[in-house]
JSON list of C-alpha atoms in Angstrom, two decimals:
[
{"chain": "V", "resi": 1, "resn": "UNK", "atom": "CA", "xyz": [113.24, 121.46, 141.76]},
{"chain": "V", "resi": 2, "resn": "UNK", "atom": "CA", "xyz": [110.09, 122.58, 143.57]},
{"chain": "V", "resi": 3, "resn": "UNK", "atom": "CA", "xyz": [108.00, 119.64, 144.73]},
{"chain": "V", "resi": 4, "resn": "UNK", "atom": "CA", "xyz": [104.22, 119.95, 144.72]},
{"chain": "V", "resi": 5, "resn": "UNK", "atom": "CA", "xyz": [102.20, 117.73, 147.04]},
{"chain": "V", "resi": 6, "resn": "UNK", "atom": "CA", "xyz": [98.44, 117.41, 146.79]},
{"chain": "V", "resi": 7, "resn": "UNK", "atom": "CA", "xyz": [96.07, 115.98, 149.33]},
{"chain": "V", "resi": 8, "resn": "UNK", "atom": "CA", "xyz": [94.08, 113.91, 149.30]},
{"chain": "V", "resi": 9, "resn": "UNK", "atom": "CA", "xyz": [95.12, 111.69, 146.38]},
{"chain": "V", "resi": 10, "resn": "UNK", "atom": "CA", "xyz": [91.52, 110.61, 145.98]},
{"chain": "V", "resi": 11, "resn": "UNK", "atom": "CA", "xyz": [88.23, 111.81, 147.27]},
{"chain": "V", "resi": 12, "resn": "UNK", "atom": "CA", "xyz": [84.66, 110.52, 147.15]},
{"chain": "V", "resi": 13, "resn": "UNK", "atom": "CA", "xyz": [81.88, 113.08, 147.29]},
{"chain": "V", "resi": 14, "resn": "UNK", "atom": "CA", "xyz": [78.28, 113.60, 146.30]},
{"chain": "V", "resi": 15, "resn": "UNK", "atom": "CA", "xyz": [76.58, 116.06, 143.99]},
{"chain": "V", "resi": 16, "resn": "UNK", "atom": "CA", "xyz": [76.02, 119.26, 145.92]},
{"chain": "V", "resi": 17, "resn": "UNK", "atom": "CA", "xyz": [78.91, 118.73, 148.33]},
{"chain": "V", "resi": 18, "resn": "UNK", "atom": "CA", "xyz": [81.54, 121.35, 149.05]},
{"chain": "V", "resi": 19, "resn": "UNK", "atom": "CA", "xyz": [84.99, 119.97, 148.33]},
{"chain": "V", "resi": 20, "resn": "UNK", "atom": "CA", "xyz": [88.47, 121.28, 149.12]},
{"chain": "V", "resi": 21, "resn": "UNK", "atom": "CA", "xyz": [91.75, 120.05, 147.66]},
{"chain": "V", "resi": 22, "resn": "UNK", "atom": "CA", "xyz": [95.07, 121.13, 149.13]},
{"chain": "V", "resi": 23, "resn": "UNK", "atom": "CA", "xyz": [98.40, 121.70, 147.43]},
{"chain": "V", "resi": 24, "resn": "UNK", "atom": "CA", "xyz": [101.69, 122.37, 149.19]},
{"chain": "V", "resi": 25, "resn": "UNK", "atom": "CA", "xyz": [104.91, 123.58, 147.59]},
{"chain": "V", "resi": 26, "resn": "UNK", "atom": "CA", "xyz": [108.32, 122.57, 148.91]},
{"chain": "V", "resi": 27, "resn": "UNK", "atom": "CA", "xyz": [109.37, 126.23, 148.92]},
{"chain": "V", "resi": 28, "resn": "UNK", "atom": "CA", "xyz": [107.64, 129.57, 148.54]},
{"chain": "V", "resi": 29, "resn": "UNK", "atom": "CA", "xyz": [106.14, 130.17, 145.11]},
{"chain": "V", "resi": 30, "resn": "UNK", "atom": "CA", "xyz": [104.34, 133.41, 145.95]},
{"chain": "V", "resi": 31, "resn": "UNK", "atom": "CA", "xyz": [101.06, 133.17, 144.00]},
{"chain": "V", "resi": 32, "resn": "UNK", "atom": "CA", "xyz": [102.45, 131.30, 141.00]},
{"chain": "V", "resi": 33, "resn": "UNK", "atom": "CA", "xyz": [100.02, 128.43, 141.38]},
{"chain": "V", "resi": 34, "resn": "UNK", "atom": "CA", "xyz": [97.60, 127.04, 138.82]},
{"chain": "V", "resi": 35, "resn": "UNK", "atom": "CA", "xyz": [94.85, 124.44, 138.97]},
{"chain": "V", "resi": 36, "resn": "UNK", "atom": "CA", "xyz": [93.79, 122.14, 136.13]},
{"chain": "V", "resi": 37, "resn": "UNK", "atom": "CA", "xyz": [90.95, 119.69, 135.65]},
{"chain": "V", "resi": 38, "resn": "UNK", "atom": "CA", "xyz": [91.45, 116.59, 133.53]},
{"chain": "V", "resi": 39, "resn": "UNK", "atom": "CA", "xyz": [88.85, 114.08, 132.42]},
{"chain": "V", "resi": 40, "resn": "UNK", "atom": "CA", "xyz": [89.78, 110.63, 131.09]},
{"chain": "V", "resi": 41, "resn": "UNK", "atom": "CA", "xyz": [91.22, 110.71, 127.60]},
{"chain": "V", "resi": 42, "resn": "UNK", "atom": "CA", "xyz": [91.15, 114.49, 127.45]},
{"chain": "V", "resi": 43, "resn": "UNK", "atom": "CA", "xyz": [93.67, 117.29, 127.76]},
{"chain": "V", "resi": 44, "resn": "UNK", "atom": "CA", "xyz": [93.87, 119.24, 131.01]},
{"chain": "V", "resi": 45, "resn": "UNK", "atom": "CA", "xyz": [91.78, 122.39, 131.35]},
{"chain": "V", "resi": 46, "resn": "UNK", "atom": "CA", "xyz": [92.98, 125.50, 133.18]},
{"chain": "V", "resi": 47, "resn": "UNK", "atom": "CA", "xyz": [90.61, 126.43, 136.01]},
{"chain": "V", "resi": 48, "resn": "UNK", "atom": "CA", "xyz": [92.52, 128.84, 138.22]},
{"chain": "V", "resi": 49, "resn": "UNK", "atom": "CA", "xyz": [95.71, 130.80, 137.60]},
{"chain": "V", "resi": 50, "resn": "UNK", "atom": "CA", "xyz": [97.78, 132.96, 139.93]},
{"chain": "V", "resi": 51, "resn": "UNK", "atom": "CA", "xyz": [96.35, 131.05, 142.90]},
{"chain": "V", "resi": 52, "resn": "UNK", "atom": "CA", "xyz": [92.95, 132.71, 142.92]},
{"chain": "V", "resi": 53, "resn": "UNK", "atom": "CA", "xyz": [92.06, 134.08, 139.47]},
{"chain": "V", "resi": 54, "resn": "UNK", "atom": "CA", "xyz": [89.27, 132.27, 137.68]},
{"chain": "V", "resi": 55, "resn": "UNK", "atom": "CA", "xyz": [90.03, 131.39, 134.07]},
{"chain": "V", "resi": 56, "resn": "UNK", "atom": "CA", "xyz": [87.53, 132.79, 131.58]},
{"chain": "V", "resi": 57, "resn": "UNK", "atom": "CA", "xyz": [84.55, 130.50, 131.08]},
{"chain": "V", "resi": 58, "resn": "UNK", "atom": "CA", "xyz": [85.09, 128.49, 134.26]},
{"chain": "V", "resi": 59, "resn": "UNK", "atom": "CA", "xyz": [82.04, 128.32, 136.57]},
{"chain": "V", "resi": 60, "resn": "UNK", "atom": "CA", "xyz": [82.16, 130.47, 139.68]},
{"chain": "V", "resi": 61, "resn": "UNK", "atom": "CA", "xyz": [81.69, 127.44, 141.95]},
{"chain": "V", "resi": 62, "resn": "UNK", "atom": "CA", "xyz": [85.44, 126.93, 141.50]},
{"chain": "V", "resi": 63, "resn": "UNK", "atom": "CA", "xyz": [87.70, 129.09, 143.62]},
{"chain": "V", "resi": 64, "resn": "UNK", "atom": "CA", "xyz": [91.33, 129.11, 144.68]},
{"chain": "V", "resi": 65, "resn": "UNK", "atom": "CA", "xyz": [93.22, 130.60, 147.56]},
{"chain": "V", "resi": 66, "resn": "UNK", "atom": "CA", "xyz": [96.62, 130.67, 149.20]},
{"chain": "V", "resi": 67, "resn": "UNK", "atom": "CA", "xyz": [100.10, 132.06, 148.76]},
{"chain": "V", "resi": 68, "resn": "UNK", "atom": "CA", "xyz": [103.63, 131.10, 149.66]},
{"chain": "V", "resi": 69, "resn": "UNK", "atom": "CA", "xyz": [103.56, 127.34, 150.11]},
{"chain": "V", "resi": 70, "resn": "UNK", "atom": "CA", "xyz": [99.95, 126.42, 150.90]},
{"chain": "V", "resi": 71, "resn": "UNK", "atom": "CA", "xyz": [97.06, 126.54, 148.46]},
{"chain": "V", "resi": 72, "resn": "UNK", "atom": "CA", "xyz": [93.51, 125.26, 148.16]},
{"chain": "V", "resi": 73, "resn": "UNK", "atom": "CA", "xyz": [91.03, 124.61, 145.39]},
{"chain": "V", "resi": 74, "resn": "UNK", "atom": "CA", "xyz": [87.40, 124.68, 146.49]},
{"chain": "V", "resi": 75, "resn": "UNK", "atom": "CA", "xyz": [84.34, 123.54, 144.58]},
{"chain": "V", "resi": 76, "resn": "UNK", "atom": "CA", "xyz": [81.38, 125.08, 146.36]},
{"chain": "V", "resi": 77, "resn": "UNK", "atom": "CA", "xyz": [78.65, 122.72, 145.12]},
{"chain": "V", "resi": 78, "resn": "UNK", "atom": "CA", "xyz": [79.73, 119.69, 143.15]},
{"chain": "V", "resi": 79, "resn": "UNK", "atom": "CA", "xyz": [78.06, 119.12, 139.80]},
{"chain": "V", "resi": 80, "resn": "UNK", "atom": "CA", "xyz": [78.06, 115.80, 137.89]},
{"chain": "V", "resi": 81, "resn": "UNK", "atom": "CA", "xyz": [80.53, 117.18, 135.34]},
{"chain": "V", "resi": 82, "resn": "UNK", "atom": "CA", "xyz": [83.08, 118.02, 138.08]},
{"chain": "V", "resi": 83, "resn": "UNK", "atom": "CA", "xyz": [84.07, 114.41, 138.71]},
{"chain": "V", "resi": 84, "resn": "UNK", "atom": "CA", "xyz": [87.58, 114.35, 137.29]},
{"chain": "V", "resi": 85, "resn": "UNK", "atom": "CA", "xyz": [91.22, 114.53, 138.32]},
{"chain": "V", "resi": 86, "resn": "UNK", "atom": "CA", "xyz": [92.61, 117.83, 139.53]},
{"chain": "V", "resi": 87, "resn": "UNK", "atom": "CA", "xyz": [96.23, 118.95, 139.37]},
{"chain": "V", "resi": 88, "resn": "UNK", "atom": "CA", "xyz": [98.04, 121.89, 140.90]},
{"chain": "V", "resi": 89, "resn": "UNK", "atom": "CA", "xyz": [101.10, 123.28, 139.11]},
{"chain": "V", "resi": 90, "resn": "UNK", "atom": "CA", "xyz": [103.66, 125.90, 140.02]},
{"chain": "V", "resi": 91, "resn": "UNK", "atom": "CA", "xyz": [104.73, 128.47, 137.43]},
{"chain": "V", "resi": 92, "resn": "UNK", "atom": "CA", "xyz": [107.28, 130.19, 139.67]},
{"chain": "V", "resi": 93, "resn": "UNK", "atom": "CA", "xyz": [110.36, 128.36, 138.38]},
{"chain": "V", "resi": 94, "resn": "UNK", "atom": "CA", "xyz": [111.21, 125.86, 135.68]},
{"chain": "V", "resi": 95, "resn": "UNK", "atom": "CA", "xyz": [110.70, 122.95, 135.77]},
{"chain": "V", "resi": 96, "resn": "UNK", "atom": "CA", "xyz": [107.05, 123.93, 136.17]},
{"chain": "V", "resi": 97, "resn": "UNK", "atom": "CA", "xyz": [106.16, 120.96, 138.32]},
{"chain": "V", "resi": 98, "resn": "UNK", "atom": "CA", "xyz": [102.72, 119.47, 138.85]},
{"chain": "V", "resi": 99, "resn": "UNK", "atom": "CA", "xyz": [101.22, 117.84, 141.89]},
{"chain": "V", "resi": 100, "resn": "UNK", "atom": "CA", "xyz": [100.47, 114.14, 141.68]},
{"chain": "V", "resi": 101, "resn": "UNK", "atom": "CA", "xyz": [96.76, 114.73, 141.15]},
{"chain": "V", "resi": 102, "resn": "UNK", "atom": "CA", "xyz": [93.55, 114.32, 143.14]},
{"chain": "V", "resi": 103, "resn": "UNK", "atom": "CA", "xyz": [90.93, 112.00, 141.70]},
{"chain": "V", "resi": 104, "resn": "UNK", "atom": "CA", "xyz": [87.44, 113.16, 142.59]},
{"chain": "V", "resi": 105, "resn": "UNK", "atom": "CA", "xyz": [84.95, 110.33, 142.43]},
{"chain": "V", "resi": 106, "resn": "UNK", "atom": "CA", "xyz": [81.23, 110.00, 142.91]},
{"chain": "V", "resi": 107, "resn": "UNK", "atom": "CA", "xyz": [80.16, 108.62, 146.28]},
{"chain": "D", "resi": 1, "resn": "UNK", "atom": "CA", "xyz": [89.38, 129.79, 117.87]},
{"chain": "D", "resi": 2, "resn": "UNK", "atom": "CA", "xyz": [92.66, 128.56, 119.27]},
{"chain": "D", "resi": 3, "resn": "UNK", "atom": "CA", "xyz": [93.67, 125.13, 118.01]},
{"chain": "D", "resi": 4, "resn": "UNK", "atom": "CA", "xyz": [96.72, 123.02, 118.79]},
{"chain": "D", "resi": 5, "resn": "UNK", "atom": "CA", "xyz": [97.13, 119.80, 116.84]},
{"chain": "D", "resi": 6, "resn": "UNK", "atom": "CA", "xyz": [99.98, 117.43, 117.65]},
{"chain": "D", "resi": 7, "resn": "UNK", "atom": "CA", "xyz": [101.39, 114.84, 115.29]},
{"chain": "D", "resi": 8, "resn": "UNK", "atom": "CA", "xyz": [104.37, 112.53, 114.99]},
{"chain": "D", "resi": 9, "resn": "UNK", "atom": "CA", "xyz": [103.77, 110.05, 117.76]},
{"chain": "D", "resi": 10, "resn": "UNK", "atom": "CA", "xyz": [104.10, 106.32, 117.33]},
{"chain": "D", "resi": 11, "resn": "UNK", "atom": "CA", "xyz": [106.02, 103.20, 118.28]},
{"chain": "D", "resi": 12, "resn": "UNK", "atom": "CA", "xyz": [109.81, 103.46, 118.44]},
{"chain": "D", "resi": 13, "resn": "UNK", "atom": "CA", "xyz": [112.51, 101.15, 119.73]},
{"chain": "D", "resi": 14, "resn": "UNK", "atom": "CA", "xyz": [114.64, 102.05, 122.73]},
{"chain": "D", "resi": 15, "resn": "UNK", "atom": "CA", "xyz": [117.51, 104.26, 121.60]},
{"chain": "D", "resi": 16, "resn": "UNK", "atom": "CA", "xyz": [115.52, 105.51, 118.64]},
{"chain": "D", "resi": 17, "resn": "UNK", "atom": "CA", "xyz": [114.36, 108.97, 117.66]},
{"chain": "D", "resi": 18, "resn": "UNK", "atom": "CA", "xyz": [111.06, 110.67, 116.99]},
{"chain": "D", "resi": 19, "resn": "UNK", "atom": "CA", "xyz": [110.02, 114.20, 116.07]},
{"chain": "D", "resi": 20, "resn": "UNK", "atom": "CA", "xyz": [106.76, 115.60, 117.35]},
{"chain": "D", "resi": 21, "resn": "UNK", "atom": "CA", "xyz": [105.07, 118.62, 115.86]},
{"chain": "D", "resi": 22, "resn": "UNK", "atom": "CA", "xyz": [102.27, 120.88, 117.02]},
{"chain": "D", "resi": 23, "resn": "UNK", "atom": "CA", "xyz": [100.38, 123.01, 114.51]},
{"chain": "D", "resi": 24, "resn": "UNK", "atom": "CA", "xyz": [98.95, 126.15, 116.07]},
{"chain": "D", "resi": 25, "resn": "UNK", "atom": "CA", "xyz": [96.19, 128.42, 114.83]},
{"chain": "D", "resi": 26, "resn": "UNK", "atom": "CA", "xyz": [93.78, 131.06, 116.09]},
{"chain": "D", "resi": 27, "resn": "UNK", "atom": "CA", "xyz": [96.31, 133.24, 117.92]},
{"chain": "D", "resi": 28, "resn": "UNK", "atom": "CA", "xyz": [99.51, 135.20, 117.29]},
{"chain": "D", "resi": 29, "resn": "UNK", "atom": "CA", "xyz": [101.86, 132.26, 117.68]},
{"chain": "D", "resi": 30, "resn": "UNK", "atom": "CA", "xyz": [105.08, 134.23, 117.99]},
{"chain": "D", "resi": 31, "resn": "UNK", "atom": "CA", "xyz": [103.73, 136.21, 120.95]},
{"chain": "D", "resi": 32, "resn": "UNK", "atom": "CA", "xyz": [103.48, 133.24, 123.29]},
{"chain": "D", "resi": 33, "resn": "UNK", "atom": "CA", "xyz": [105.81, 130.78, 124.90]},
{"chain": "D", "resi": 34, "resn": "UNK", "atom": "CA", "xyz": [104.93, 127.17, 124.22]},
{"chain": "D", "resi": 35, "resn": "UNK", "atom": "CA", "xyz": [105.54, 124.00, 126.19]},
{"chain": "D", "resi": 36, "resn": "UNK", "atom": "CA", "xyz": [105.43, 120.24, 125.96]},
{"chain": "D", "resi": 37, "resn": "UNK", "atom": "CA", "xyz": [103.83, 118.32, 128.84]},
{"chain": "D", "resi": 38, "resn": "UNK", "atom": "CA", "xyz": [103.65, 114.54, 128.95]},
{"chain": "D", "resi": 39, "resn": "UNK", "atom": "CA", "xyz": [101.58, 111.96, 130.76]},
{"chain": "D", "resi": 40, "resn": "UNK", "atom": "CA", "xyz": [102.63, 108.34, 131.12]},
{"chain": "D", "resi": 41, "resn": "UNK", "atom": "CA", "xyz": [99.77, 105.84, 130.91]},
{"chain": "D", "resi": 42, "resn": "UNK", "atom": "CA", "xyz": [97.69, 106.06, 134.08]},
{"chain": "D", "resi": 43, "resn": "UNK", "atom": "CA", "xyz": [100.05, 108.60, 135.64]},
{"chain": "D", "resi": 44, "resn": "UNK", "atom": "CA", "xyz": [100.16, 112.32, 136.33]},
{"chain": "D", "resi": 45, "resn": "UNK", "atom": "CA", "xyz": [101.33, 115.28, 134.30]},
{"chain": "D", "resi": 46, "resn": "UNK", "atom": "CA", "xyz": [105.03, 116.03, 133.78]},
{"chain": "D", "resi": 47, "resn": "UNK", "atom": "CA", "xyz": [106.32, 119.28, 132.31]},
{"chain": "D", "resi": 48, "resn": "UNK", "atom": "CA", "xyz": [108.95, 118.45, 129.67]},
{"chain": "D", "resi": 49, "resn": "UNK", "atom": "CA", "xyz": [110.17, 121.55, 127.90]},
{"chain": "D", "resi": 50, "resn": "UNK", "atom": "CA", "xyz": [109.36, 125.17, 127.05]},
{"chain": "D", "resi": 51, "resn": "UNK", "atom": "CA", "xyz": [110.43, 127.77, 124.51]},
{"chain": "D", "resi": 52, "resn": "UNK", "atom": "CA", "xyz": [109.93, 131.51, 124.50]},
{"chain": "D", "resi": 53, "resn": "UNK", "atom": "CA", "xyz": [107.89, 133.23, 121.80]},
{"chain": "D", "resi": 54, "resn": "UNK", "atom": "CA", "xyz": [110.94, 134.30, 119.84]},
{"chain": "D", "resi": 55, "resn": "UNK", "atom": "CA", "xyz": [112.56, 130.91, 120.26]},
{"chain": "D", "resi": 56, "resn": "UNK", "atom": "CA", "xyz": [115.56, 132.53, 121.87]},
{"chain": "D", "resi": 57, "resn": "UNK", "atom": "CA", "xyz": [115.35, 130.67, 125.18]},
{"chain": "D", "resi": 58, "resn": "UNK", "atom": "CA", "xyz": [114.61, 127.04, 125.86]},
{"chain": "D", "resi": 59, "resn": "UNK", "atom": "CA", "xyz": [114.05, 125.09, 129.05]},
{"chain": "D", "resi": 60, "resn": "UNK", "atom": "CA", "xyz": [114.09, 121.36, 129.80]},
{"chain": "D", "resi": 61, "resn": "UNK", "atom": "CA", "xyz": [113.25, 118.93, 132.56]},
{"chain": "D", "resi": 62, "resn": "UNK", "atom": "CA", "xyz": [116.31, 117.13, 133.87]},
{"chain": "D", "resi": 63, "resn": "UNK", "atom": "CA", "xyz": [114.79, 113.83, 132.71]},
{"chain": "D", "resi": 64, "resn": "UNK", "atom": "CA", "xyz": [115.07, 114.85, 129.03]},
{"chain": "D", "resi": 65, "resn": "UNK", "atom": "CA", "xyz": [117.94, 117.35, 129.03]},
{"chain": "D", "resi": 66, "resn": "UNK", "atom": "CA", "xyz": [120.55, 116.45, 126.43]},
{"chain": "D", "resi": 67, "resn": "UNK", "atom": "CA", "xyz": [118.18, 114.07, 124.63]},
{"chain": "D", "resi": 68, "resn": "UNK", "atom": "CA", "xyz": [115.22, 116.26, 123.61]},
{"chain": "D", "resi": 69, "resn": "UNK", "atom": "CA", "xyz": [115.31, 119.52, 121.67]},
{"chain": "D", "resi": 70, "resn": "UNK", "atom": "CA", "xyz": [112.43, 121.96, 121.49]},
{"chain": "D", "resi": 71, "resn": "UNK", "atom": "CA", "xyz": [112.15, 124.37, 118.58]},
{"chain": "D", "resi": 72, "resn": "UNK", "atom": "CA", "xyz": [109.59, 126.49, 116.79]},
{"chain": "D", "resi": 73, "resn": "UNK", "atom": "CA", "xyz": [109.00, 127.92, 113.34]},
{"chain": "D", "resi": 74, "resn": "UNK", "atom": "CA", "xyz": [107.05, 131.13, 113.77]},
{"chain": "D", "resi": 75, "resn": "UNK", "atom": "CA", "xyz": [106.63, 131.49, 110.01]},
{"chain": "D", "resi": 76, "resn": "UNK", "atom": "CA", "xyz": [104.72, 128.21, 109.96]},
{"chain": "D", "resi": 77, "resn": "UNK", "atom": "CA", "xyz": [103.08, 128.46, 113.42]},
{"chain": "D", "resi": 78, "resn": "UNK", "atom": "CA", "xyz": [104.64, 125.15, 114.38]},
{"chain": "D", "resi": 79, "resn": "UNK", "atom": "CA", "xyz": [106.19, 123.83, 117.58]},
{"chain": "D", "resi": 80, "resn": "UNK", "atom": "CA", "xyz": [108.52, 120.84, 117.47]},
{"chain": "D", "resi": 81, "resn": "UNK", "atom": "CA", "xyz": [110.09, 118.36, 119.86]},
{"chain": "D", "resi": 82, "resn": "UNK", "atom": "CA", "xyz": [113.00, 116.28, 118.61]},
{"chain": "D", "resi": 83, "resn": "UNK", "atom": "CA", "xyz": [113.37, 113.25, 120.85]},
{"chain": "D", "resi": 84, "resn": "UNK", "atom": "CA", "xyz": [116.58, 111.21, 120.66]},
{"chain": "D", "resi": 85, "resn": "UNK", "atom": "CA", "xyz": [117.94, 108.29, 122.68]},
{"chain": "D", "resi": 86, "resn": "UNK", "atom": "CA", "xyz": [114.42, 107.35, 123.68]},
{"chain": "D", "resi": 87, "resn": "UNK", "atom": "CA", "xyz": [113.86, 105.18, 126.73]},
{"chain": "D", "resi": 88, "resn": "UNK", "atom": "CA", "xyz": [110.96, 103.06, 127.90]},
{"chain": "D", "resi": 89, "resn": "UNK", "atom": "CA", "xyz": [110.21, 105.70, 130.55]},
{"chain": "D", "resi": 90, "resn": "UNK", "atom": "CA", "xyz": [109.57, 108.25, 127.81]},
{"chain": "D", "resi": 91, "resn": "UNK", "atom": "CA", "xyz": [106.41, 106.34, 126.88]},
{"chain": "D", "resi": 92, "resn": "UNK", "atom": "CA", "xyz": [103.60, 108.84, 127.31]},
{"chain": "D", "resi": 93, "resn": "UNK", "atom": "CA", "xyz": [101.02, 111.01, 125.66]},
{"chain": "D", "resi": 94, "resn": "UNK", "atom": "CA", "xyz": [102.71, 114.28, 124.74]},
{"chain": "D", "resi": 95, "resn": "UNK", "atom": "CA", "xyz": [100.66, 117.47, 124.85]},
{"chain": "D", "resi": 96, "resn": "UNK", "atom": "CA", "xyz": [101.66, 120.83, 123.45]},
{"chain": "D", "resi": 97, "resn": "UNK", "atom": "CA", "xyz": [100.38, 123.74, 125.48]},
{"chain": "D", "resi": 98, "resn": "UNK", "atom": "CA", "xyz": [100.13, 127.48, 124.98]},
{"chain": "D", "resi": 99, "resn": "UNK", "atom": "CA", "xyz": [101.24, 129.98, 127.59]},
{"chain": "D", "resi": 100, "resn": "UNK", "atom": "CA", "xyz": [98.21, 131.45, 129.33]},
{"chain": "D", "resi": 101, "resn": "UNK", "atom": "CA", "xyz": [97.35, 134.96, 128.17]},
{"chain": "D", "resi": 102, "resn": "UNK", "atom": "CA", "xyz": [96.22, 135.97, 131.64]},
{"chain": "D", "resi": 103, "resn": "UNK", "atom": "CA", "xyz": [98.36, 133.70, 133.77]},
{"chain": "D", "resi": 104, "resn": "UNK", "atom": "CA", "xyz": [101.67, 134.27, 132.07]},
{"chain": "D", "resi": 105, "resn": "UNK", "atom": "CA", "xyz": [104.69, 132.01, 131.62]},
{"chain": "D", "resi": 106, "resn": "UNK", "atom": "CA", "xyz": [104.42, 128.50, 132.95]},
{"chain": "D", "resi": 107, "resn": "UNK", "atom": "CA", "xyz": [100.62, 128.39, 132.99]},
{"chain": "D", "resi": 108, "resn": "UNK", "atom": "CA", "xyz": [98.74, 126.92, 130.06]},
{"chain": "D", "resi": 109, "resn": "UNK", "atom": "CA", "xyz": [95.33, 128.00, 128.78]},
{"chain": "D", "resi": 110, "resn": "UNK", "atom": "CA", "xyz": [95.12, 125.85, 125.66]},
{"chain": "D", "resi": 111, "resn": "UNK", "atom": "CA", "xyz": [96.26, 122.29, 125.08]},
{"chain": "D", "resi": 112, "resn": "UNK", "atom": "CA", "xyz": [96.36, 119.99, 122.13]},
{"chain": "D", "resi": 113, "resn": "UNK", "atom": "CA", "xyz": [94.66, 116.60, 122.14]},
{"chain": "D", "resi": 114, "resn": "UNK", "atom": "CA", "xyz": [97.97, 114.82, 122.66]},
{"chain": "D", "resi": 115, "resn": "UNK", "atom": "CA", "xyz": [100.01, 112.33, 120.66]},
{"chain": "D", "resi": 116, "resn": "UNK", "atom": "CA", "xyz": [101.06, 108.95, 122.05]},
{"chain": "D", "resi": 117, "resn": "UNK", "atom": "CA", "xyz": [104.70, 107.93, 122.03]},
{"chain": "D", "resi": 118, "resn": "UNK", "atom": "CA", "xyz": [105.45, 104.31, 122.84]},
{"chain": "D", "resi": 119, "resn": "UNK", "atom": "CA", "xyz": [109.05, 103.22, 123.35]},
{"chain": "D", "resi": 120, "resn": "UNK", "atom": "CA", "xyz": [109.30, 99.46, 123.20]},
{"chain": "D", "resi": 121, "resn": "UNK", "atom": "CA", "xyz": [111.18, 96.70, 121.45]}
]
């Protein structure tokens, strides 16, 4: 199975900050990398697919980059509604494994 | 509007069985692969199983292989997960998820609200 490792596991930041979350795959997954946002008690929401494509309706302050094994999610200017947990997920091979999550908290 | 509504969760004893269902609407159900993803209390997301749009191919995580069976009824726009030989570690909220239109297989653009399965004596 492909292992997905996110860093950091948690992050404190302020409104307006630029934030970057990293995801590393245990083997090359080309650009088959997705990012989700999850708020407590809610289902995950797709933000980015294919490493860098913005899902319809998602604000442009979210962006993704990377290919192969190393990927990043960047939020250019944090808004109050962005404080949540973020997961990367590979869709290259089943099982479609997720990273362990990055909890983004208010500083 | 796409809607996914899970049902069938509840409390079950270890070794017992449970059948989850997901009622889909707002899209051409048979055109999309569907998956089940679970989340143990306070933990991360775990992909469980997937099925192609036609139902001809199925995929499972090693942790549930041989115990869970995914199926779909395209005439009723329903996705199912039959869970047998349940263990305490299967306790989780189970989400059904639709294959992303733009992102393709293995990425999910719509999710249900989840149904909680608790395995305990």
